[in-house]
mmCIF file of C-alpha atoms and ligand atoms in Angstrom:
data_model
loop_
_atom_site.group_PDB
_atom_site.id
_atom_site.type_symbol
_atom_site.label_atom_id
_atom_site.label_comp_id
_atom_site.label_asym_id
_atom_site.label_seq_id
_atom_site.Cartn_x
_atom_site.Cartn_y
_atom_site.Cartn_z
ATOM 1 C CA UNK A 93 119.528 96.525 66.966
ATOM 2 C CA UNK A 94 119.275 98.214 63.578
ATOM 3 C CA UNK A 95 118.456 101.884 64.106
ATOM 4 C CA UNK A 96 117.886 104.854 61.834
ATOM 5 C CA UNK A 97 117.582 108.440 63.047
ATOM 6 C CA UNK A 98 115.709 110.921 60.865
ATOM 7 C CA UNK A 99 116.521 114.458 61.876
ATOM 8 C CA UNK A 100 116.175 118.145 61.078
ATOM 9 C CA UNK A 101 118.441 120.728 62.680
ATOM 10 C CA UNK A 102 117.940 124.042 60.924
ATOM 11 C CA UNK A 103 118.613 126.720 63.561
ATOM 12 C CA UNK A 104 122.146 126.258 64.951
ATOM 13 C CA UNK A 105 122.803 122.565 64.327
ATOM 14 C CA UNK A 106 122.084 121.903 68.023
ATOM 15 C CA UNK A 107 120.117 118.728 67.405
ATOM 16 C CA UNK A 108 122.670 117.504 64.885
ATOM 17 C CA UNK A 109 125.334 117.640 67.618
ATOM 18 C CA UNK A 110 123.362 115.046 69.584
ATOM 19 C CA UNK A 111 122.778 112.883 66.518
ATOM 20 C CA UNK A 112 126.443 113.085 65.446
ATOM 21 C CA UNK A 113 127.629 112.088 68.922
ATOM 22 C CA UNK A 114 125.354 109.027 68.909
ATOM 23 C CA UNK A 115 126.682 108.015 65.488
ATOM 24 C CA UNK A 116 130.302 108.566 66.629
ATOM 25 C CA UNK A 117 129.666 106.169 69.532
ATOM 26 C CA UNK A 118 127.504 103.806 67.413
ATOM 27 C CA UNK A 119 128.702 103.855 63.800
ATOM 28 C CA UNK A 120 126.127 101.164 63.001
ATOM 29 C CA UNK A 121 123.329 103.730 63.451
ATOM 30 C CA UNK A 122 122.087 105.175 60.142
ATOM 31 C CA UNK A 123 120.898 108.763 59.814
ATOM 32 C CA UNK A 124 118.799 110.714 57.337
ATOM 33 C CA UNK A 125 118.737 114.497 57.312
ATOM 34 C CA UNK A 126 115.221 115.151 56.005
ATOM 35 C CA UNK A 127 116.492 118.398 54.446
ATOM 36 C CA UNK A 128 118.245 116.195 51.867
ATOM 37 C CA UNK A 129 115.023 114.432 50.834
ATOM 38 C CA UNK A 130 112.932 115.551 47.884
ATOM 39 C CA UNK A 131 109.353 116.705 48.559
ATOM 40 C CA UNK A 132 107.921 113.330 47.562
ATOM 41 C CA UNK A 133 110.820 111.186 48.626
ATOM 42 C CA UNK A 134 110.005 108.826 51.460
ATOM 43 C CA UNK A 135 112.657 106.333 52.544
ATOM 44 C CA UNK A 136 111.736 102.694 53.149
ATOM 45 C CA UNK A 137 112.501 102.074 56.828
ATOM 46 C CA UNK A 138 111.012 98.598 56.997
ATOM 47 C CA UNK A 139 114.373 96.934 57.698
ATOM 48 C CA UNK A 140 114.964 98.897 60.941
ATOM 49 C CA UNK A 141 114.132 97.583 64.391
ATOM 50 C CA UNK A 142 113.895 101.116 65.689
ATOM 51 C CA UNK A 143 113.322 104.600 64.259
ATOM 52 C CA UNK A 144 114.484 107.820 65.928
ATOM 53 C CA UNK A 145 113.113 111.275 65.119
ATOM 54 C CA UNK A 146 115.281 114.196 66.206
ATOM 55 C CA UNK A 147 114.493 117.894 65.783
ATOM 56 C CA UNK A 148 114.752 121.359 67.203
ATOM 57 C CA UNK A 149 111.439 122.690 68.495
ATOM 58 C CA UNK A 150 110.062 125.359 66.180
ATOM 59 C CA UNK A 151 106.910 127.216 67.273
ATOM 60 C CA UNK A 152 106.235 124.488 69.806
ATOM 61 C CA UNK A 153 106.531 121.651 67.320
ATOM 62 C CA UNK A 154 108.877 119.235 65.598
ATOM 63 C CA UNK A 155 110.082 120.429 62.202
ATOM 64 C CA UNK A 156 107.218 120.367 59.677
ATOM 65 C CA UNK A 157 109.173 118.354 57.066
ATOM 66 C CA UNK A 158 110.152 115.787 59.673
ATOM 67 C CA UNK A 159 106.490 115.460 60.717
ATOM 68 C CA UNK A 160 105.414 115.033 57.079
ATOM 69 C CA UNK A 161 108.052 112.361 56.530
ATOM 70 C CA UNK A 162 107.072 110.580 59.779
ATOM 71 C CA UNK A 163 103.459 110.602 58.628
ATOM 72 C CA UNK A 164 104.453 108.858 55.375
ATOM 73 C CA UNK A 165 107.060 106.375 56.561
ATOM 74 C CA UNK A 166 105.736 105.050 59.877
ATOM 75 C CA UNK A 167 104.114 101.616 59.762
ATOM 76 C CA UNK A 168 101.910 99.814 62.267
ATOM 77 C CA UNK A 169 104.078 98.284 64.972
ATOM 78 C CA UNK A 170 107.115 100.530 64.416
ATOM 79 C CA UNK A 171 109.079 101.340 67.561
ATOM 80 C CA UNK A 172 110.125 104.972 67.844
ATOM 81 C CA UNK A 173 112.243 107.219 70.041
ATOM 82 C CA UNK A 174 112.212 111.024 70.004
ATOM 83 C CA UNK A 175 115.041 113.490 70.595
ATOM 84 C CA UNK A 176 114.600 117.250 70.828
ATOM 85 C CA UNK A 177 116.507 120.422 71.579
ATOM 86 C CA UNK A 178 114.580 123.511 72.629
ATOM 87 C CA UNK A 179 114.967 127.036 73.939
ATOM 88 C CA UNK A 180 112.823 126.431 77.015
ATOM 89 C CA UNK A 181 111.434 123.104 78.195
ATOM 90 C CA UNK A 182 107.730 122.295 78.003
ATOM 91 C CA UNK A 183 105.905 119.056 78.725
ATOM 92 C CA UNK A 184 103.941 119.618 75.508
ATOM 93 C CA UNK A 185 106.934 119.245 73.183
ATOM 94 C CA UNK A 186 106.709 115.978 71.294
ATOM 95 C CA UNK A 187 102.923 115.667 71.504
ATOM 96 C CA UNK A 188 102.648 116.402 67.770
ATOM 97 C CA UNK A 189 104.914 113.477 66.920
ATOM 98 C CA UNK A 190 103.157 111.279 69.466
ATOM 99 C CA UNK A 191 99.849 111.990 67.703
ATOM 100 C CA UNK A 192 101.314 111.025 64.317
ATOM 101 C CA UNK A 193 102.795 107.834 65.748
ATOM 102 C CA UNK A 194 99.506 106.929 67.409
ATOM 103 C CA UNK A 195 97.535 107.319 64.168
ATOM 104 C CA UNK A 196 100.053 105.068 62.422
ATOM 105 C CA UNK A 197 99.843 102.505 65.263
ATOM 106 C CA UNK A 198 103.539 103.005 65.990
ATOM 107 C CA UNK A 199 104.808 103.213 69.584
ATOM 108 C CA UNK A 200 107.016 105.862 71.112
ATOM 109 C CA UNK A 201 109.288 103.962 73.456
ATOM 110 C CA UNK A 202 111.497 106.774 74.828
ATOM 111 C CA UNK A 203 112.071 110.521 74.591
ATOM 112 C CA UNK A 204 115.133 112.643 75.327
ATOM 113 C CA UNK A 205 115.683 116.379 75.168
ATOM 114 C CA UNK A 206 117.961 119.218 76.225
ATOM 115 C CA UNK A 207 118.418 122.965 75.801
ATOM 116 C CA UNK A 208 119.910 124.299 72.574
ATOM 117 C CA UNK A 209 121.335 127.722 71.746
ATOM 118 C CA UNK A 210 118.416 129.887 70.632
ATOM 119 C CA UNK A 211 118.578 133.216 68.793
ATOM 120 C CA UNK A 212 115.022 133.052 67.557
ATOM 121 C CA UNK A 213 113.028 136.312 67.385
ATOM 122 C CA UNK A 214 113.539 138.698 70.307
ATOM 123 C CA UNK A 215 116.227 136.502 71.879
ATOM 124 C CA UNK A 216 118.541 137.634 69.087
ATOM 125 C CA UNK A 217 118.490 141.149 70.564
ATOM 126 C CA UNK A 218 119.986 139.921 73.824
ATOM 127 C CA UNK A 219 122.625 137.709 72.198
ATOM 128 C CA UNK A 220 120.466 134.604 72.323
ATOM 129 C CA UNK A 221 119.415 132.190 75.059
ATOM 130 C CA UNK A 222 121.156 129.024 76.112
ATOM 131 C CA UNK A 223 124.539 130.073 74.786
ATOM 132 C CA UNK A 224 126.923 127.111 74.680
ATOM 133 C CA UNK A 225 124.084 124.549 74.710
ATOM 134 C CA UNK A 226 124.060 121.709 74.135
ATOM 135 C CA UNK A 227 127.111 121.499 76.390
ATOM 136 C CA UNK A 228 129.593 118.628 76.201
ATOM 137 C CA UNK A 229 127.713 117.024 79.135
ATOM 138 C CA UNK A 230 124.394 117.377 77.321
ATOM 139 C CA UNK A 231 125.865 115.880 74.152
ATOM 140 C CA UNK A 232 127.192 112.985 76.257
ATOM 141 C CA UNK A 233 123.733 112.812 77.846
ATOM 142 C CA UNK A 234 122.264 112.010 74.434
ATOM 143 C CA UNK A 235 124.814 109.216 73.936
ATOM 144 C CA UNK A 236 124.005 107.878 77.419
ATOM 145 C CA UNK A 237 120.316 108.030 76.542
ATOM 146 C CA UNK A 238 120.882 105.905 73.441
ATOM 147 C CA UNK A 239 123.162 103.470 75.317
ATOM 148 C CA UNK A 240 120.539 102.950 78.013
ATOM 149 C CA UNK A 241 117.773 102.693 75.431
ATOM 150 C CA UNK A 242 119.656 100.003 73.524
ATOM 151 C CA UNK A 243 120.580 98.120 76.701
ATOM 152 C CA UNK A 244 117.025 98.162 78.073
ATOM 153 C CA UNK A 245 115.034 97.714 74.862
ATOM 154 C CA UNK A 246 117.397 96.356 72.184
ATOM 155 C CA UNK A 247 116.539 92.670 72.593
ATOM 156 C CA UNK A 248 112.835 93.374 73.083
ATOM 157 C CA UNK A 249 112.634 95.510 69.947
ATOM 158 C CA UNK A 250 114.461 92.942 67.823
ATOM 159 C CA UNK A 251 112.092 90.208 69.092
ATOM 160 C CA UNK A 252 109.040 92.364 68.423
ATOM 161 C CA UNK A 253 110.333 93.170 64.953
ATOM 162 C CA UNK A 254 110.804 89.487 64.150
ATOM 163 C CA UNK A 255 107.338 88.614 65.435
ATOM 164 C CA UNK A 256 105.798 91.283 63.228
ATOM 165 C CA UNK A 257 107.817 90.138 60.203
ATOM 166 C CA UNK A 258 106.551 86.554 60.721
ATOM 167 C CA UNK A 259 102.951 87.731 61.061
ATOM 168 C CA UNK A 260 103.190 89.897 57.929
ATOM 169 C CA UNK A 261 104.703 86.993 55.967
ATOM 170 C CA UNK A 262 101.881 84.684 57.136
ATOM 171 C CA UNK A 263 99.242 87.248 56.208
ATOM 172 C CA UNK A 264 100.812 87.710 52.772
ATOM 173 C CA UNK A 265 100.733 83.933 52.209
ATOM 174 C CA UNK A 266 97.126 83.656 53.454
ATOM 175 C CA UNK A 267 95.186 86.556 51.951
ATOM 176 C CA UNK A 268 91.833 87.004 53.638
ATOM 177 C CA UNK A 269 90.124 87.896 50.351
ATOM 178 C CA UNK A 270 88.600 91.198 51.314
ATOM 179 C CA UNK A 271 85.117 92.243 52.390
ATOM 180 C CA UNK A 272 83.153 89.899 50.107
ATOM 181 C CA UNK A 273 84.907 86.842 51.510
ATOM 182 C CA UNK A 274 84.280 88.130 55.046
ATOM 183 C CA UNK A 275 80.549 88.418 54.236
ATOM 184 C CA UNK A 276 80.476 84.921 52.710
ATOM 185 C CA UNK A 277 82.257 83.498 55.773
ATOM 186 C CA UNK A 278 79.802 85.222 58.101
ATOM 187 C CA UNK A 279 76.833 84.031 56.028
ATOM 188 C CA UNK A 280 78.127 80.440 56.154
ATOM 189 C CA UNK A 281 78.575 80.673 59.899
ATOM 190 C CA UNK A 282 75.033 81.931 60.381
ATOM 191 C CA UNK A 283 73.670 79.280 58.023
ATOM 192 C CA UNK A 284 75.606 76.585 59.890
ATOM 193 C CA UNK A 285 74.146 77.653 63.197
ATOM 194 C CA UNK A 286 70.582 77.326 61.972
HETATM 195 C C1 LIG B 104 111.722 129.663 64.150
HETATM 196 C C2 LIG B 104 112.079 129.129 65.513
HETATM 197 C C3 LIG B 104 111.082 128.840 66.419
HETATM 198 C C4 LIG B 104 111.390 128.360 67.698
HETATM 199 N N1 LIG B 104 110.388 128.055 68.549
HETATM 200 C C5 LIG B 104 110.673 127.553 69.773
HETATM 201 C C6 LIG B 104 109.641 127.201 70.679
HETATM 202 O O1 LIG B 104 108.453 127.316 70.380
HETATM 203 N N2 LIG B 104 109.991 126.721 71.896
HETATM 204 C C7 LIG B 104 111.299 126.561 72.267
HETATM 205 O O2 LIG B 104 111.551 126.120 73.381
HETATM 206 N N3 LIG B 104 112.302 126.874 71.418
HETATM 207 C C8 LIG B 104 112.033 127.359 70.186
HETATM 208 N N4 LIG B 104 113.049 127.662 69.324
HETATM 209 C C9 LIG B 104 114.433 127.398 69.745
HETATM 210 C C10 LIG B 104 114.936 126.065 69.193
HETATM 211 O O3 LIG B 104 114.072 125.005 69.540
HETATM 212 C C11 LIG B 104 116.328 125.724 69.738
HETATM 213 O O4 LIG B 104 117.245 126.753 69.437
HETATM 214 C C12 LIG B 104 116.802 124.388 69.145
HETATM 215 O O5 LIG B 104 117.920 123.941 69.855
HETATM 216 C C13 LIG B 104 117.128 124.520 67.666
HETATM 217 O O6 LIG B 104 117.639 123.305 67.222
HETATM 218 P P1 LIG B 104 118.508 123.194 65.886
HETATM 219 O O7 LIG B 104 119.735 124.062 66.052
HETATM 220 O O8 LIG B 104 118.839 121.742 65.815
HETATM 221 O O9 LIG B 104 117.628 123.638 64.782
HETATM 222 C C14 LIG B 104 112.753 128.165 68.057
HETATM 223 C C15 LIG B 104 113.764 128.462 67.127
HETATM 224 C C16 LIG B 104 113.440 128.956 65.872
HETATM 225 C C17 LIG B 104 114.535 129.246 64.895
#
């Protein structure tokens, strides 16, 4: 399975710890830190069977740059997993990315998250929350998540990718000709029925 993880980890590098551990265990996984991309730079991810988005949660959401990039790069039929670190868990985290994926007709196949050290706002005054997180176990938890994901979905995602590639190639070789041709076809059908 060819995987790329796009990530943003701007607070304490908590999310990056999870991403780095996955790459250490799976050197074949590519990563893109969206902080290194130019404002109008959108990588071509069409050769990947699977796309991961990983981010800290900032004001209840994925990083804004990561969301913008997701909005530009996702294609219909893409298979996606999400990874987050947060100060305090909420079932709402990830809904913003799910909405983007849905509009692009991409599917979110799995989500993983854990607590990350948080010194945002008032928490700074008390020395931060979640000190020491992600722990070694939580970092290993992210690797286990990816292992399980690849074991359970790897073959399926590769098959789905190949099916889509075949369909796109067929469509490219057999252009439908646009709206006018559709109207002509419909008119012929109606005429034929009479
Ligand atoms: C500006 C800012 C806003 C944050 N907002 C939230 C939030 O709404 N909910 C939450 O659970 N954690 C929040 N956090 C905590 C981060 O999600 C947490 O520390 C995360 O692990 C940061 O990941 P990173 O080090 O990879 O950037 C916020 C942190 C910052 C800096």
